Coordinates of C-alpha atoms in Angstrom, one line a residue:
M157 CA 0.1 -0.1 0.1
H158 CA 2.9 2.5 0.9
A159 CA 4.2 1.5 -2.2
N160 CA 1.4 2.4 -4.2
R161 CA 0.5 5.5 -2.5
V162 CA 4.7 6.7 -3.6
N163 CA 4.6 5.6 -6.9
K164 CA 1.0 7.6 -7.0
R165 CA 2.8 10.6 -6.2
I166 CA 6.0 10.0 -8.2
A167 CA 3.7 10.4 -11.4
Q168 CA 2.1 13.1 -10.7
L169 CA 5.3 14.7 -9.6
V170 CA 6.8 13.8 -13.2
G171 CA 3.1 13.8 -14.9
S172 CA 2.7 17.6 -14.2
R173 CA 6.4 18.6 -15.3
D174 CA 6.8 20.6 -18.2
H175 CA 8.7 19.3 -20.8
L176 CA 12.0 21.5 -20.4
I177 CA 12.8 22.5 -16.8
S178 CA 13.0 26.2 -16.0
D179 CA 16.2 27.4 -13.7
L180 CA 13.5 27.3 -11.0
P181 CA 12.9 24.7 -8.8
L182 CA 9.3 23.6 -7.8
S183 CA 7.3 26.1 -5.6
G184 CA 6.0 25.3 -2.7
E185 CA 7.4 23.2 0.6
P186 CA 11.1 21.9 -0.3
I187 CA 10.1 18.5 1.1
E188 CA 7.0 16.6 1.2
T189 CA 6.2 13.6 2.8
V190 CA 4.2 10.4 2.7
T191 CA 3.5 8.7 5.6
S192 CA 1.6 4.7 5.9
G193 CA 1.7 3.4 9.8
T194 CA 5.3 3.4 10.4
E195 CA 7.0 3.9 6.9
R196 CA 7.7 7.1 5.8
T197 CA 9.1 8.7 2.6
H198 CA 10.7 11.8 2.0
F199 CA 10.2 13.8 -1.5
V200 CA 12.4 16.4 -1.9
L201 CA 12.2 18.9 -4.5
D202 CA 14.9 21.6 -3.9
A203 CA 18.7 21.7 -4.9
T204 CA 19.9 22.6 -1.5
A205 CA 18.8 20.0 0.7
T206 CA 19.1 17.6 -2.2
R207 CA 22.7 18.8 -2.6
S208 CA 22.6 18.1 1.6
I209 CA 21.8 15.1 1.5
L210 CA 24.2 13.5 -1.4
T211 CA 27.1 14.5 0.7
D212 CA 26.3 13.7 4.0
D213 CA 27.5 10.0 4.1
D214 CA 27.0 10.1 7.7
S215 CA 23.2 10.5 7.7
F216 CA 22.0 9.1 4.9
A217 CA 23.4 5.9 2.4
P218 CA 22.1 4.4 -0.5
A219 CA 19.5 2.0 -0.9
P220 CA 20.7 -1.7 -1.0
I221 CA 21.9 -3.4 -4.2
A222 CA 23.5 -7.1 -3.4
A223 CA 20.3 -8.1 -4.5
S224 CA 20.1 -6.1 -8.2
I225 CA 23.8 -7.1 -8.3
Q226 CA 23.0 -10.6 -7.6
R227 CA 20.4 -10.7 -10.7
L228 CA 22.8 -8.5 -12.8
S229 CA 25.8 -11.0 -12.7
E230 CA 23.0 -14.4 -13.4
H231 CA 22.2 -12.9 -16.7
T232 CA 26.0 -11.5 -17.4
D233 CA 29.7 -12.8 -16.8
I234 CA 30.7 -9.5 -14.2
D235 CA 31.7 -10.4 -11.1
A236 CA 28.5 -9.8 -8.4
S237 CA 31.5 -9.0 -5.9
E238 CA 33.6 -6.2 -9.0
A239 CA 30.2 -4.8 -9.3
Y240 CA 29.4 -4.2 -5.9
R241 CA 32.4 -2.6 -5.4
F242 CA 32.5 -0.3 -7.9
L243 CA 28.5 0.8 -7.0
T244 CA 29.4 1.0 -2.9
H245 CA 32.0 3.7 -4.1
N246 CA 29.7 5.2 -7.1
P247 CA 30.7 9.6 -6.6
L248 CA 26.9 10.2 -6.2
Q249 CA 27.2 9.0 -2.7
T250 CA 30.7 9.2 -2.2
D251 CA 33.9 10.1 -4.7
R252 CA 37.2 8.1 -2.6
P253 CA 40.5 8.7 -4.3
A254 CA 40.7 4.8 -5.6
H255 CA 37.2 5.6 -7.6
A256 CA 38.2 8.7 -8.8
D257 CA 40.8 7.0 -10.8
V258 CA 39.7 4.1 -11.9
R259 CA 36.2 6.3 -13.1
Q260 CA 38.9 8.5 -14.8
Q261 CA 41.1 6.0 -16.5
F262 CA 38.0 4.3 -18.3
V263 CA 36.6 7.5 -19.5
C264 CA 39.4 8.8 -21.0
A265 CA 39.8 5.4 -22.6
Y266 CA 36.2 6.2 -23.6
A267 CA 36.7 9.4 -24.6
R268 CA 39.4 9.1 -27.2
S269 CA 37.8 6.0 -29.0
L270 CA 34.8 8.2 -29.3
Q271 CA 36.7 11.3 -30.7
R272 CA 38.2 8.7 -33.1
H273 CA 34.7 8.0 -34.1
G274 CA 33.0 11.5 -33.9
K275 CA 32.2 11.1 -38.0
R276 CA 30.9 8.1 -38.2
L277 CA 28.6 9.0 -35.4
S278 CA 27.0 12.1 -37.2
A279 CA 27.3 10.5 -40.8
G280 CA 24.9 7.5 -39.3
A281 CA 22.6 10.2 -37.8
R282 CA 22.5 12.4 -41.3
S283 CA 21.3 9.2 -43.0
H284 CA 18.8 8.8 -40.3
F285 CA 17.5 12.6 -41.2
D286 CA 17.9 11.9 -45.1
R287 CA 15.4 9.5 -45.0
L288 CA 13.1 11.6 -42.8
T289 CA 13.3 14.4 -45.9
Q290 CA 11.6 11.5 -48.0
H291 CA 9.4 10.2 -45.2
P292 CA 8.2 12.5 -43.3
P293 CA 7.4 11.6 -39.8
C294 CA 4.6 11.1 -37.8
A295 CA 5.4 10.6 -34.3
L296 CA 8.5 12.0 -32.3
T297 CA 9.8 9.1 -30.4
R298 CA 8.0 6.2 -33.0
D299 CA 9.6 7.8 -35.9
V300 CA 12.5 10.9 -35.0
V301 CA 14.2 9.9 -31.9
A302 CA 14.8 6.0 -31.2
P303 CA 15.1 5.0 -35.3
G304 CA 17.9 8.2 -34.9
V305 CA 19.4 6.6 -31.8
D306 CA 19.6 3.1 -32.9
A307 CA 21.1 4.7 -36.9
I308 CA 24.0 5.8 -35.0
L309 CA 24.2 3.3 -32.5
Q310 CA 25.2 0.5 -35.4
V311 CA 27.0 2.7 -37.4
F312 CA 29.3 2.8 -33.6
L313 CA 28.8 -0.6 -33.1
A314 CA 30.0 -1.5 -36.2
D315 CA 33.7 -0.3 -36.1
D316 CA 36.1 -3.2 -34.8
D317 CA 38.1 -1.2 -33.1
V318 CA 35.8 0.1 -30.7
P319 CA 34.6 -2.9 -28.4
A320 CA 38.2 -4.4 -27.8
E321 CA 38.6 -2.0 -25.4
W322 CA 35.4 -2.7 -23.2
P323 CA 35.5 -5.8 -22.1
A324 CA 38.4 -6.2 -20.0
R325 CA 37.7 -2.1 -18.5
I326 CA 34.1 -3.6 -17.5
G327 CA 34.9 -6.8 -16.4
G328 CA 37.3 -5.1 -13.9
G329 CA 34.3 -3.3 -13.0
A330 CA 35.7 0.6 -14.1
A331 CA 31.8 1.6 -15.2
M332 CA 28.3 -0.6 -14.2
L333 CA 24.9 -0.1 -14.5
E334 CA 23.7 3.4 -11.9
Y335 CA 19.8 2.1 -12.5
M336 CA 18.9 -1.3 -12.1
H337 CA 16.8 -3.3 -13.7
H338 CA 14.4 -6.5 -12.8
P339 CA 15.3 -9.0 -14.4
R340 CA 12.4 -9.4 -16.9
K341 CA 13.3 -6.4 -18.1
L342 CA 16.9 -7.0 -18.3
A343 CA 16.6 -10.4 -19.6
A344 CA 14.6 -8.3 -22.2
K345 CA 17.2 -6.1 -22.9
S346 CA 19.8 -8.7 -23.6
A347 CA 17.7 -10.2 -26.5
Q348 CA 17.0 -6.5 -28.1
I349 CA 21.1 -6.3 -27.8
K350 CA 21.3 -9.3 -29.2
A351 CA 19.2 -8.7 -32.3
L352 CA 21.2 -5.7 -33.1
F353 CA 24.2 -7.2 -33.0
D354 CA 22.6 -9.9 -35.1
E355 CA 21.0 -7.4 -37.7
L356 CA 24.7 -6.0 -38.0
A357 CA 26.7 -9.3 -38.5
A358 CA 23.7 -9.9 -41.4
H359 CA 24.2 -7.0 -42.7
R360 CA 28.4 -7.0 -43.1
G361 CA 28.6 -10.9 -43.9
E362 CA 30.1 -11.7 -40.7
P363 CA 29.7 -14.0 -37.2
G364 CA 27.8 -12.6 -34.3
P365 CA 30.0 -10.9 -32.2
R366 CA 31.8 -13.0 -29.4
D367 CA 29.4 -13.4 -25.7
D368 CA 31.6 -10.2 -24.2
V369 CA 31.6 -8.3 -26.3
R370 CA 28.0 -8.0 -26.6
D371 CA 28.1 -8.1 -22.8
A372 CA 29.9 -4.9 -22.6
I373 CA 27.5 -3.1 -24.8
L374 CA 25.1 -4.1 -22.9
T375 CA 26.0 -3.0 -19.9
S376 CA 28.0 0.4 -20.9
Y377 CA 25.0 1.6 -23.3
V378 CA 21.9 -0.2 -23.4
L379 CA 21.5 -0.4 -19.6
Q380 CA 22.5 2.4 -19.2
G381 CA 21.5 5.0 -21.5
R382 CA 18.7 3.7 -24.6
E383 CA 15.5 4.9 -22.5
P384 CA 17.0 7.9 -21.1
I385 CA 18.6 9.1 -24.2
I386 CA 15.5 8.6 -26.5
G387 CA 13.4 10.4 -23.6
G388 CA 15.7 13.5 -23.5
I389 CA 16.0 14.2 -26.8
T390 CA 12.2 13.8 -27.4
A391 CA 10.7 16.0 -24.5
Y392 CA 13.5 18.7 -26.4
L393 CA 11.7 18.1 -29.6
C394 CA 8.0 18.7 -28.2
T395 CA 9.3 22.0 -27.0
W396 CA 11.5 22.5 -30.1
L397 CA 8.7 21.7 -32.4
S398 CA 6.4 24.4 -30.0
A399 CA 8.1 27.3 -31.5
P400 CA 7.6 28.8 -34.4
E401 CA 9.3 27.4 -37.3
A402 CA 11.4 31.0 -37.7
E403 CA 13.0 31.0 -34.5
R404 CA 13.5 26.5 -34.3
A405 CA 16.9 27.1 -36.0
Q406 CA 18.5 29.3 -33.0
L407 CA 16.8 26.8 -30.9
L408 CA 19.2 24.0 -32.4
E409 CA 22.3 26.6 -31.8
S410 CA 22.2 27.3 -28.5
I411 CA 21.1 23.6 -27.3
T412 CA 24.3 21.4 -26.2
A413 CA 23.8 17.8 -25.0
V414 CA 24.6 18.4 -21.8
Q415 CA 22.3 21.2 -21.0
L416 CA 19.4 19.1 -22.7
F417 CA 20.0 16.6 -20.5
A418 CA 20.1 18.7 -17.1
R419 CA 16.9 20.4 -18.7
T420 CA 14.7 17.1 -19.4
A421 CA 16.4 14.9 -16.4
P422 CA 15.3 11.9 -17.9
V423 CA 15.4 9.2 -14.4
N424 CA 13.2 11.0 -12.2
Y425 CA 14.7 10.5 -8.7
I426 CA 18.1 9.2 -6.7
G427 CA 17.2 6.8 -3.2
R428 CA 18.5 7.5 0.1
S429 CA 18.3 6.0 3.1
A430 CA 18.2 7.7 6.3
R431 CA 21.0 6.1 8.7
K432 CA 20.0 8.5 11.8
D433 CA 17.6 11.3 13.0
V434 CA 18.4 14.4 11.1
R435 CA 16.6 18.3 9.9
V436 CA 16.9 19.1 6.2
A437 CA 15.8 22.4 5.4
G438 CA 14.2 22.0 8.9
H439 CA 12.4 18.8 7.6
A440 CA 12.6 15.8 10.2
I441 CA 14.2 12.6 9.0
S442 CA 14.1 9.1 11.1
A443 CA 16.0 7.1 10.6
G444 CA 15.3 4.5 8.4
D445 CA 12.9 6.8 6.1
H446 CA 13.8 6.8 2.4
V447 CA 14.1 10.0 0.5
L448 CA 13.4 10.6 -3.0
L449 CA 15.6 13.1 -4.4
M450 CA 13.2 14.3 -7.0
L451 CA 15.4 15.4 -10.5
P452 CA 15.1 17.3 -12.5
W453 CA 14.6 20.2 -9.7
A454 CA 17.5 19.4 -8.4
N455 CA 19.5 20.2 -11.3
A456 CA 18.7 23.7 -10.0
D457 CA 21.1 24.0 -8.3
V458 CA 23.8 26.3 -9.7
L459 CA 26.4 23.5 -9.5
A460 CA 24.1 22.0 -11.9
R461 CA 26.0 23.6 -15.2
Q462 CA 29.2 23.4 -13.7
Q463 CA 31.6 20.5 -12.9
R464 CA 30.1 18.7 -9.8
S465 CA 26.3 18.2 -11.7
L466 CA 23.4 15.8 -10.7
A467 CA 22.5 15.9 -14.1
F468 CA 22.7 13.4 -16.0
G469 CA 25.4 13.4 -19.1
A470 CA 27.6 16.0 -17.2
G471 CA 29.9 16.3 -14.2
A472 CA 32.9 15.0 -12.7
H473 CA 30.6 11.4 -11.7
M474 CA 30.4 10.8 -15.7
C475 CA 30.4 7.0 -16.5
A476 CA 30.9 5.2 -19.5
G477 CA 27.2 5.0 -20.4
Q478 CA 26.8 8.7 -19.9
A479 CA 30.0 9.9 -21.9
L480 CA 28.4 7.8 -24.7
A481 CA 24.9 9.1 -24.2
L482 CA 26.6 12.9 -24.7
A483 CA 28.2 11.2 -27.6
L484 CA 25.0 10.1 -29.7
T485 CA 23.1 13.3 -28.8
D486 CA 25.2 15.7 -29.8
A487 CA 25.4 13.7 -33.5
F488 CA 21.5 13.9 -33.5
L489 CA 21.7 17.7 -33.1
D490 CA 24.8 18.4 -35.2
A491 CA 22.2 16.3 -37.9
L492 CA 19.3 17.6 -37.2
R493 CA 20.7 21.1 -37.4
G494 CA 21.5 20.5 -40.8
A495 CA 18.6 18.6 -41.7
H496 CA 15.0 20.1 -40.3
H497 CA 14.3 22.6 -42.7
A498 CA 13.7 19.8 -45.7
I499 CA 11.8 17.6 -43.3
D500 CA 8.1 18.3 -42.8
W501 CA 7.1 18.2 -39.4
S502 CA 2.8 18.9 -40.2
A503 CA 2.0 15.6 -39.1
V504 CA 4.1 15.1 -35.7
R505 CA 1.9 16.2 -32.6
P506 CA 3.5 16.9 -28.8
E507 CA 3.5 14.0 -27.2
P508 CA 3.2 14.5 -23.3
P509 CA 6.3 15.1 -21.2
V510 CA 7.1 11.5 -19.1
A511 CA 10.7 10.9 -18.2
G512 CA 12.2 8.3 -20.5
V513 CA 13.5 5.9 -17.5
F514 CA 10.2 6.1 -14.3
R515 CA 12.0 4.7 -12.1
Q516 CA 9.8 2.2 -9.9
Y517 CA 9.6 3.2 -6.2
G518 CA 9.3 -0.7 -4.2
S519 CA 10.8 -2.1 -0.8
S520 CA 13.3 0.6 -0.9
P521 CA 14.3 3.6 -2.7

């Protein structure tokens, strides 16, 4: 019953937000509370309170993740202890030197890989928009965003130089899932990426890739990024299409991938559990209470546009999946800047603003 009430409130908050969030936090109380008997869950809708909680390791801890990691290890070849070691040092929770070093090594190698293939990513995006000039879209997600993201991804995965770096890095726990999924969803995602690889192999007349390469892609891209990328881009395009046609080119020139994800916040919350009784923004939180740091209002913090951003795809905590999300989105936006004048958008209708990943609340945040 309590989980149902919490999920209902999450849905209300997500459903009431605009496609693009302004720089101002949500008006009203900075912290709301849902109570059912002895269970209490607090919704934090204030940037200052959010940062206070994220930086107070003595008072707040991440939700238990051991069960999620075990489920993950059953579907991939990743060692559960390595996954747990990395996740317990997630820099959204802490940012110790050991974690910072391994993250920096991985992201630097990953960034070099992305830079080598930047032109190829852009070519994949342009080919997608060239098709749209011949076949006008009717739906943003179905016709424009989802196939565009997949077209760019296919170009990226088709290069033999890229996957070689990933298995060893990811197998060592240097990059891992930030958002956990139910085993059924994990299995569905595994099937989805396998189908994509099979399609690529058939197109190139070659056998399918090794399982370890497929799992590397699964963990570094699909589970971390596909829904947030698609949800974020779709939310932005809804606002973009609502603008007068004469203003659209300027809007595209003024947006970057980092800004897009900060203002669309395609994941709806970060979860914490209170270790002890504490007061935040004048609000009492008891030991054992659950705390949901609601995005995107946390991004209203002035630091959200600087290095220590809480936004998806930005800041010192960026992971491999987020780095790839930025590269894909930049390629998508670049191609759109060059092609939007030639596309007939008249049949496209605005879509409801909804988070790209609706993170379900259960027995723990």
